Tab-separated table of C-alpha atoms in Angstrom:
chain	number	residue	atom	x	y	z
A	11	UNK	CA	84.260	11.675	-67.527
A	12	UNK	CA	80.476	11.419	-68.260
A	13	UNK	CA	79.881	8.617	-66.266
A	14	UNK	CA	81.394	10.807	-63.160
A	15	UNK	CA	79.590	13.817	-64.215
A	16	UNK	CA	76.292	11.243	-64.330
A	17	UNK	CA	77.015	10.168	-61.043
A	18	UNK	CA	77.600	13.711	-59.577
A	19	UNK	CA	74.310	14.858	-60.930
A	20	UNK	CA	72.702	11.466	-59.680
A	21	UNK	CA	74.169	12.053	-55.859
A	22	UNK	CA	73.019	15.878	-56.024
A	23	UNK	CA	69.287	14.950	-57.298
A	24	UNK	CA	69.330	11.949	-54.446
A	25	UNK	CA	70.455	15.196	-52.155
A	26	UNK	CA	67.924	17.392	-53.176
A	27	UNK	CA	65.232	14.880	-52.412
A	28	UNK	CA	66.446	14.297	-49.060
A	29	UNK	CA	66.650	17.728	-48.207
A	30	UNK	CA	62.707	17.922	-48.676
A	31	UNK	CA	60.262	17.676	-46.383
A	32	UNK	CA	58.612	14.676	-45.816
A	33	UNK	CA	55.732	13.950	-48.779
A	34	UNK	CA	53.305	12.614	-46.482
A	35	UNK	CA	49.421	12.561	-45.721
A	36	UNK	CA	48.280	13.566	-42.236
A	37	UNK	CA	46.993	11.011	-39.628
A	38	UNK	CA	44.605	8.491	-40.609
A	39	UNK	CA	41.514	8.989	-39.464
A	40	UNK	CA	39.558	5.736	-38.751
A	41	UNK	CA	35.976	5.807	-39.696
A	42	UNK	CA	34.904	2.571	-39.477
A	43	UNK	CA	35.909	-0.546	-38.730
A	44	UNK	CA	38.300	-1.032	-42.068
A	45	UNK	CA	37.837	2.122	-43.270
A	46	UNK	CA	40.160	5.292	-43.355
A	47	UNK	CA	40.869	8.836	-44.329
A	48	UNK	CA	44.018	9.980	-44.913
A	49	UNK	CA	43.615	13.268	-44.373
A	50	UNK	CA	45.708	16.082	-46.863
A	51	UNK	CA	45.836	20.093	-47.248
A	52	UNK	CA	42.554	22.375	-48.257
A	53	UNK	CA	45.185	25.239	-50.201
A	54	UNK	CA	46.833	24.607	-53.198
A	55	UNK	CA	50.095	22.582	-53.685
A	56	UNK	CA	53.136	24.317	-52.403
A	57	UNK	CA	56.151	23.543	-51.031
A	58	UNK	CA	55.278	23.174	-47.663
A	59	UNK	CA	52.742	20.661	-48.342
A	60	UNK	CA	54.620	18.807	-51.032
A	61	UNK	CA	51.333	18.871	-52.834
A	62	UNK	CA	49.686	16.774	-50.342
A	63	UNK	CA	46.371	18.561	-50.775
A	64	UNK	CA	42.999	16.789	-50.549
A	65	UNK	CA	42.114	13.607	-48.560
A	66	UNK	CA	42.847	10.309	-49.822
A	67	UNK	CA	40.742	7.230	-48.829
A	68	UNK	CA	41.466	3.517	-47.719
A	69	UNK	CA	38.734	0.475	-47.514
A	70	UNK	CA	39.993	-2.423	-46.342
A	71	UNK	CA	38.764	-6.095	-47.617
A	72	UNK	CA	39.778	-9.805	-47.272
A	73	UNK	CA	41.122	-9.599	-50.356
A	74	UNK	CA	43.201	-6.270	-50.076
A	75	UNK	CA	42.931	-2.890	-49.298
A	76	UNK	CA	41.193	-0.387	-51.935
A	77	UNK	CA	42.903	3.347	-52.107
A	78	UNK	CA	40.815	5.847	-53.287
A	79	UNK	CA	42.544	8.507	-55.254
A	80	UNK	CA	46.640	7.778	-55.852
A	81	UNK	CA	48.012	11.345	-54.445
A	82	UNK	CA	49.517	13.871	-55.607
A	83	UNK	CA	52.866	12.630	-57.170
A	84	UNK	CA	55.259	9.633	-57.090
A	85	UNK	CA	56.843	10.069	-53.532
A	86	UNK	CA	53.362	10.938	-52.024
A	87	UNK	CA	51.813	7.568	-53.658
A	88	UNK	CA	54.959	5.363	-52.397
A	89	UNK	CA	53.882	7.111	-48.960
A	90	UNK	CA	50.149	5.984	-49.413
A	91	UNK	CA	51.156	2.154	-50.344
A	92	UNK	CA	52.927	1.680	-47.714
A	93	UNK	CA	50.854	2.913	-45.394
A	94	UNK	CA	48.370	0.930	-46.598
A	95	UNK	CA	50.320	-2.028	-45.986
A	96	UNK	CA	50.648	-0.705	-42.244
A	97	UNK	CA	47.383	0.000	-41.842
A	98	UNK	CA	46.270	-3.591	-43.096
A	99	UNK	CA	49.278	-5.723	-43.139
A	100	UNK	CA	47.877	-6.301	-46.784
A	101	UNK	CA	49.547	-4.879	-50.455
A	102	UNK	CA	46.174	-3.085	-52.131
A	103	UNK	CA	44.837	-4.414	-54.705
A	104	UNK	CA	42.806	-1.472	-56.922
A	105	UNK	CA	43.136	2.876	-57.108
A	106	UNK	CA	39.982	4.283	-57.640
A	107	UNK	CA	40.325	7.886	-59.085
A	108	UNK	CA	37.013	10.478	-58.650
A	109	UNK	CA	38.392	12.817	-60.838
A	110	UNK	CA	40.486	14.080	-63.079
A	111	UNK	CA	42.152	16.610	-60.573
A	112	UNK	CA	45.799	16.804	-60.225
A	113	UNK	CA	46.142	16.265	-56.280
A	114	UNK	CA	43.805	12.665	-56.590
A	115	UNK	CA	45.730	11.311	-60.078
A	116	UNK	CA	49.539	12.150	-60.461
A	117	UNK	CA	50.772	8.865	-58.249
A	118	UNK	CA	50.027	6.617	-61.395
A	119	UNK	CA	53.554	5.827	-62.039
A	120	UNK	CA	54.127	4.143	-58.063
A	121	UNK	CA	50.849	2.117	-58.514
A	122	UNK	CA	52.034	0.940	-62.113
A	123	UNK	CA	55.776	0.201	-60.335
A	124	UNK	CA	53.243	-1.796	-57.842
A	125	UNK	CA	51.557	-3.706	-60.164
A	126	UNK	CA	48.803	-2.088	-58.331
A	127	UNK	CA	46.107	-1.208	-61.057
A	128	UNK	CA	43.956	2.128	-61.158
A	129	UNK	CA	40.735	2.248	-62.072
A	130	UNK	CA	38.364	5.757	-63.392
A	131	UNK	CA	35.510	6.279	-65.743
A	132	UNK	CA	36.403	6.585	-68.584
A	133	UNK	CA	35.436	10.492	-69.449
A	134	UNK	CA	38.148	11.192	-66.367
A	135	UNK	CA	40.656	9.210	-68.173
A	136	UNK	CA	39.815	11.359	-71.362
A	137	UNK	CA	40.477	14.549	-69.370
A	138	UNK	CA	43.596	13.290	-68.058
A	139	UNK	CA	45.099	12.880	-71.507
A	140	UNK	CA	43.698	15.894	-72.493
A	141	UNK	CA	45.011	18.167	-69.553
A	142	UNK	CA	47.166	16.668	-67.023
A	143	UNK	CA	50.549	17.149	-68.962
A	144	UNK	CA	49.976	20.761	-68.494
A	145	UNK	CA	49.206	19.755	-64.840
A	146	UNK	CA	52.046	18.374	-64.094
A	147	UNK	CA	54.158	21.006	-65.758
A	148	UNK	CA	52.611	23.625	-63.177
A	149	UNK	CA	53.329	21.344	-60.223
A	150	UNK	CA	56.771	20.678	-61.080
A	151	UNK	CA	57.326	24.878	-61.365
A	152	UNK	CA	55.142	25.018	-58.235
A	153	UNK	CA	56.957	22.478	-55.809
A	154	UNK	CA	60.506	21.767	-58.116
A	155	UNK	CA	61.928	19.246	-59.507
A	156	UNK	CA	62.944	17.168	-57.204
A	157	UNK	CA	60.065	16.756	-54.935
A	158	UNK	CA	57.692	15.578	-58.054
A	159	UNK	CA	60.883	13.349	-59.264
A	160	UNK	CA	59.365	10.083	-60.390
A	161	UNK	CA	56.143	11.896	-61.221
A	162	UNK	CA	54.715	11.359	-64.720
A	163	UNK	CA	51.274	10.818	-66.082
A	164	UNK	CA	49.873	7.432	-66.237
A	165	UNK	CA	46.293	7.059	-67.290
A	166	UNK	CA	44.139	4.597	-65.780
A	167	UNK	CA	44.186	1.296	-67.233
A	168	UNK	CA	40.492	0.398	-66.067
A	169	UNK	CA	37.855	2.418	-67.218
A	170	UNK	CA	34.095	1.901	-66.527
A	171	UNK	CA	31.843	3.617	-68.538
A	172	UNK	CA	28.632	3.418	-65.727
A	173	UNK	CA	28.552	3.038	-61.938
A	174	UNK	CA	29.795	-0.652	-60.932
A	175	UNK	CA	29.362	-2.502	-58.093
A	176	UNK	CA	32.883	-4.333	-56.604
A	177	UNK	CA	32.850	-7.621	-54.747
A	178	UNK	CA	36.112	-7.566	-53.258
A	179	UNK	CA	37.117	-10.113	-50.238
A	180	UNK	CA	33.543	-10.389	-48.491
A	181	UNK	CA	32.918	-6.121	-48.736
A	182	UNK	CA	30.722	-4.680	-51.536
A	183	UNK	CA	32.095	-1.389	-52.836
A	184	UNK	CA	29.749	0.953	-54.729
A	185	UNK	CA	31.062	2.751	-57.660
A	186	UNK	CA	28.457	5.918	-57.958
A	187	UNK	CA	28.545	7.632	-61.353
A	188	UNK	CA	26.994	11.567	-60.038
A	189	UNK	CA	28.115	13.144	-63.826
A	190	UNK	CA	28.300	16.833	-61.266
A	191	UNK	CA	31.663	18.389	-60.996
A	192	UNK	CA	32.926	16.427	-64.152
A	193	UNK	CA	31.382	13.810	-66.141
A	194	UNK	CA	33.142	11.091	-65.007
A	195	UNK	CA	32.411	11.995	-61.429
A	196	UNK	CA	32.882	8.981	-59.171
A	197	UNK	CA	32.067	8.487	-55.605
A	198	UNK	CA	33.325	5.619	-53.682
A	199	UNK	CA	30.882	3.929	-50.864
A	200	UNK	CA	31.958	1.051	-48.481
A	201	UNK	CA	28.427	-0.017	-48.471
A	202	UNK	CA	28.209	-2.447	-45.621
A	203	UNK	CA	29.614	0.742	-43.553
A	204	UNK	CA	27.958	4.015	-44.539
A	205	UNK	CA	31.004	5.973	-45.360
A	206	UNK	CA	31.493	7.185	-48.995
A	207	UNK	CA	34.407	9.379	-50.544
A	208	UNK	CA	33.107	11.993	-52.739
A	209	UNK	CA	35.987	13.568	-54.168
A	210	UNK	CA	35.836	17.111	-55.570
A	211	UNK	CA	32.323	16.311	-55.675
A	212	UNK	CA	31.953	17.380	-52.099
A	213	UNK	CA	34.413	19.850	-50.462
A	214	UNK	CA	34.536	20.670	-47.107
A	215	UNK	CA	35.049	23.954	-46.309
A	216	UNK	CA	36.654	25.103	-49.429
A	217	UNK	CA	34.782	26.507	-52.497
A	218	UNK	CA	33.718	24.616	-54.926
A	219	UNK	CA	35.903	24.559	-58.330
A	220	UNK	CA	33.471	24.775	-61.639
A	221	UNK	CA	34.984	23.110	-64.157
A	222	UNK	CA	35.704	24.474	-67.769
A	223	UNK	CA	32.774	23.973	-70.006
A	224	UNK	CA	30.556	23.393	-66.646
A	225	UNK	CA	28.285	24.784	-64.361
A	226	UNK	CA	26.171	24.733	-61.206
A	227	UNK	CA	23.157	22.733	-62.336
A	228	UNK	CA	24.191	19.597	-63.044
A	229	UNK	CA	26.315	19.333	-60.138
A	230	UNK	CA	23.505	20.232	-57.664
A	231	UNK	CA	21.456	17.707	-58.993
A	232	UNK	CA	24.574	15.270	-58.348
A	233	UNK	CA	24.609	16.293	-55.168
A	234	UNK	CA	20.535	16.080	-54.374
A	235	UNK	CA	21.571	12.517	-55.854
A	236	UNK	CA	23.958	11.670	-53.429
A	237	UNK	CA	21.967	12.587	-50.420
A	238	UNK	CA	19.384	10.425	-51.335
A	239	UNK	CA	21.917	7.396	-51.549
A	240	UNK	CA	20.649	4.760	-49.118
A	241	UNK	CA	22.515	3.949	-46.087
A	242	UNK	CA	24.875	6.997	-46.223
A	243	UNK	CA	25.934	8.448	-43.485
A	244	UNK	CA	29.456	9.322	-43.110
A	245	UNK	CA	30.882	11.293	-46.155
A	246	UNK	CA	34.584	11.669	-46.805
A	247	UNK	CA	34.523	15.127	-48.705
A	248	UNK	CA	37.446	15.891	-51.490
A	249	UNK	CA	38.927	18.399	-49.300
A	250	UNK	CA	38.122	18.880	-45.667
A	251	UNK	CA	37.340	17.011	-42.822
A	252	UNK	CA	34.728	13.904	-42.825
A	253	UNK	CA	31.667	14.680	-40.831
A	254	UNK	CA	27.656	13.686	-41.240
A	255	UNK	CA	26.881	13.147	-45.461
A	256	UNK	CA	23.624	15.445	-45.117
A	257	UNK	CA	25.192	18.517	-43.742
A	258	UNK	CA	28.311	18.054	-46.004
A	259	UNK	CA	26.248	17.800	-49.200
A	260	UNK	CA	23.993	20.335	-47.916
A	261	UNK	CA	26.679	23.165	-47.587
A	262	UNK	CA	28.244	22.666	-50.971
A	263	UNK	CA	24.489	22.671	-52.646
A	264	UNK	CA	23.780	26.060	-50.746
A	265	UNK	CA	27.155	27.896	-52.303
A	266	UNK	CA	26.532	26.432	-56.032
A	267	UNK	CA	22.124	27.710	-55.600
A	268	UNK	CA	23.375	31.084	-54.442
A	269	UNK	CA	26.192	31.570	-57.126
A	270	UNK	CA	23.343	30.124	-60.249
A	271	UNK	CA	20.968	32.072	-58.643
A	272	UNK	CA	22.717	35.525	-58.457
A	273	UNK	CA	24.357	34.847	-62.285
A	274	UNK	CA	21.010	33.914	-63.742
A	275	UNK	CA	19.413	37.750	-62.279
A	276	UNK	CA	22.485	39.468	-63.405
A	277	UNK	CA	22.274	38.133	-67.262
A	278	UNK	CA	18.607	38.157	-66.450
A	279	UNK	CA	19.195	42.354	-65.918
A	280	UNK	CA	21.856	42.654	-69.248
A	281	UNK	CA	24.684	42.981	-66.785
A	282	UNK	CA	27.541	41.666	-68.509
A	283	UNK	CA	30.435	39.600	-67.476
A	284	UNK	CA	32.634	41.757	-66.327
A	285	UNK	CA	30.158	43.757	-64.035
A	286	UNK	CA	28.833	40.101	-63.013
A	287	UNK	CA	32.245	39.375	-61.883
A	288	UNK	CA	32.274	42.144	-59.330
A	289	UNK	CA	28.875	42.218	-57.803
A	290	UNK	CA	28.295	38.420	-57.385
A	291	UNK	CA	29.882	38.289	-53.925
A	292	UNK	CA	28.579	35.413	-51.595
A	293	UNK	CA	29.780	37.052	-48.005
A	294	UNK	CA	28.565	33.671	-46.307
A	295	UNK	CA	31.213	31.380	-47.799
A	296	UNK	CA	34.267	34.000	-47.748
A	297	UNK	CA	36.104	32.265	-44.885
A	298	UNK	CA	35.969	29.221	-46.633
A	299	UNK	CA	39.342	28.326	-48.271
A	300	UNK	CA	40.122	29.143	-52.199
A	301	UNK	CA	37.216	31.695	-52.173
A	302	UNK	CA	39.649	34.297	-54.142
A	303	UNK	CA	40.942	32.077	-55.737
A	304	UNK	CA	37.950	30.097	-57.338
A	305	UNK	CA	35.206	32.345	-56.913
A	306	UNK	CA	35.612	34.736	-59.885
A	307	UNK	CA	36.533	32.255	-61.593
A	308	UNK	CA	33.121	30.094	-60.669
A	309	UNK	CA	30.968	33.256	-61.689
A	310	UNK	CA	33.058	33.394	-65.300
A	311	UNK	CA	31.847	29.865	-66.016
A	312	UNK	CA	28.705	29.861	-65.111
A	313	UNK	CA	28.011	33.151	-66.232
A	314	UNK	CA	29.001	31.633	-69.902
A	315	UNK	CA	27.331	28.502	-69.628
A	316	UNK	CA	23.796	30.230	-69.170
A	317	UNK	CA	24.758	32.858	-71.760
A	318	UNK	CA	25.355	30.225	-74.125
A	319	UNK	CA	21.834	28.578	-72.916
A	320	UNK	CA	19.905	31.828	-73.271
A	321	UNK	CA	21.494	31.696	-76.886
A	322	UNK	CA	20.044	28.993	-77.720
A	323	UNK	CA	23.507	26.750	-77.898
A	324	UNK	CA	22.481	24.327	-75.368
A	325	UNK	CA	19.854	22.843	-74.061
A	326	UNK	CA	18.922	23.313	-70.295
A	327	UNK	CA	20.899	21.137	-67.954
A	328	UNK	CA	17.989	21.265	-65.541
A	329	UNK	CA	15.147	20.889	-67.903
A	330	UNK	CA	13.293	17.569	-67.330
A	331	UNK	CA	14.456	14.769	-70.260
């Protein structure tokens, strides 16, 4: 009797999946010879989009193709394999992860099934373990059950401490270490073609997300770092479509000087948070996705972090060292 009720529960699970739709990037988009975005969603995950959100990136070498970021769950990382096998007629060989954001991390489990191995820095591998169970909680109450079935967290099994140059099947693959959005910030560049994938780093047309315990500082000088990166000229933002690096970096640098700025008067003035909350409004970036979302939100956490400076708790993030 349990071994038929197992098997009932087994075909209506199978059922359920099937009855989803499809957990699938869009397109490719080729950027170079070799070189691809696969582009996802600029909302939030939802059923619709089976939490395909954010773009995911493919380099191609002699020795394999490179995937940057392993999707957003199980299903959506088998989906990213194999096209990566259609795309090349090659199994990958490495995952690079940017950050530790949900919609670039939870496809560990297919890439471990693959023998495929993942690499991060090591601070993003901290903040996995320290927040992505509570990640993939939300997700699985967000888009059920069965379309994050196979899902689970598996941490990176490479970690890199720096930035680290790959030699992989004749193509050199910079590993940038920016320390902006998060401190294990990575950005991926094919070198020998110009393109780089920036992660969260750089969105495109969607507000930037501080992250807890951050602010705007440290991530515009990432960014002023980036755009000084020789040889760059195609940039593959986190969310967003690719386009020129300058303009891209440029956009995202504006939004983060005009929120600092605005916080800095207001505690400047002895506004406090609340009040801070309302007035800073940045009209120029409100038809840019997640603004109500994030924005608030971005003016809370940067609000505290320079509170906490003018307390004398830390030191200045832009203060020269």
């Amino acid at each position: 009797m349990a071994a038929l009720a197992l098997g009932s529960w087994a075909q209506a699970s199978t059922a359920a999946v099937a009855a989803l739709p499809p957990a699938r990037y869009g397109q490719p988009l080729a950027l170079a010879p070799g070189v691809f975005a696969l582009p996802g969603g600029l909302e939030g995950a939802e059923p619709d989009n089976q939490g395909a959100v954010g773009n995911l990136g493919l380099i191609d070498t002699l020795a394999g193709p490179v995937l940057v970021e392993t999707g957003g769950s199980y299903r959506l990382a088998r989906w990213a394999i194999s096209e990566a096998r259609r795309l090349t007629g090659r199994r990958p060989v490495l995952a690079v992860i940017t950050q530790a954001r949900p919609e670039f991390l939870m496809g560990g489990a297919a890439f471990e099934e693959a023998g495929i191995p993942v690499l991060a820095h090591a601070d993003t591998a901290e903040l996995m373990a320290l927040r992505c169970h509570e990640c993939l909680r939300r997700l699985r109450a967000d888009l059920g059950e069965a379309a994050m079935r196979g899902t689970r967290l598996v941490l990176p099994g490479r970690r890199i401490e720096a930035g680290l140059s790959l030699e992989l099947g004749g193509r050199r693959i910079e590993l940038l270490h920016l320390n902006g959005h998060t401190s294990g910030d990575l950005v991926v560049l094919a070198a020998d073609r110009g393109v780089a994938f920036a992660g969260a780093l750089v969105p495109a047309g969607r507000i930037p997300e501080i992250d807890p315990g951050r602010e705007a500082t440290p991530w515009r000088a990432a960014l002023r770092r980036l755009g000084r990166q020789e040889g760059l000229r195609t940039l593959v933002p986190g969310y967003g479509a690719p386009g020129p690096a300058a303009g891209l970096v440029d956009a995202v640098e504006a939004y983060l000087a005009a929120l600092e700025s605005q916080v800095q008067a207001l505690l400047d003035a002895g506004v406090d948070l609340l009040e801070a909350q309302r007035r800073v409004e940045l009209p120029a970036w409100r038809g840019w996705a997640r603004y109500e979302a994030f924005h608030k939100r971005n003016v809370q956490r940067q609000y505290l972090a320079a509170e906490l400076r003018w307390l004398g708790g830390v030191p200045d993030p832009g203060a020269p060292r």
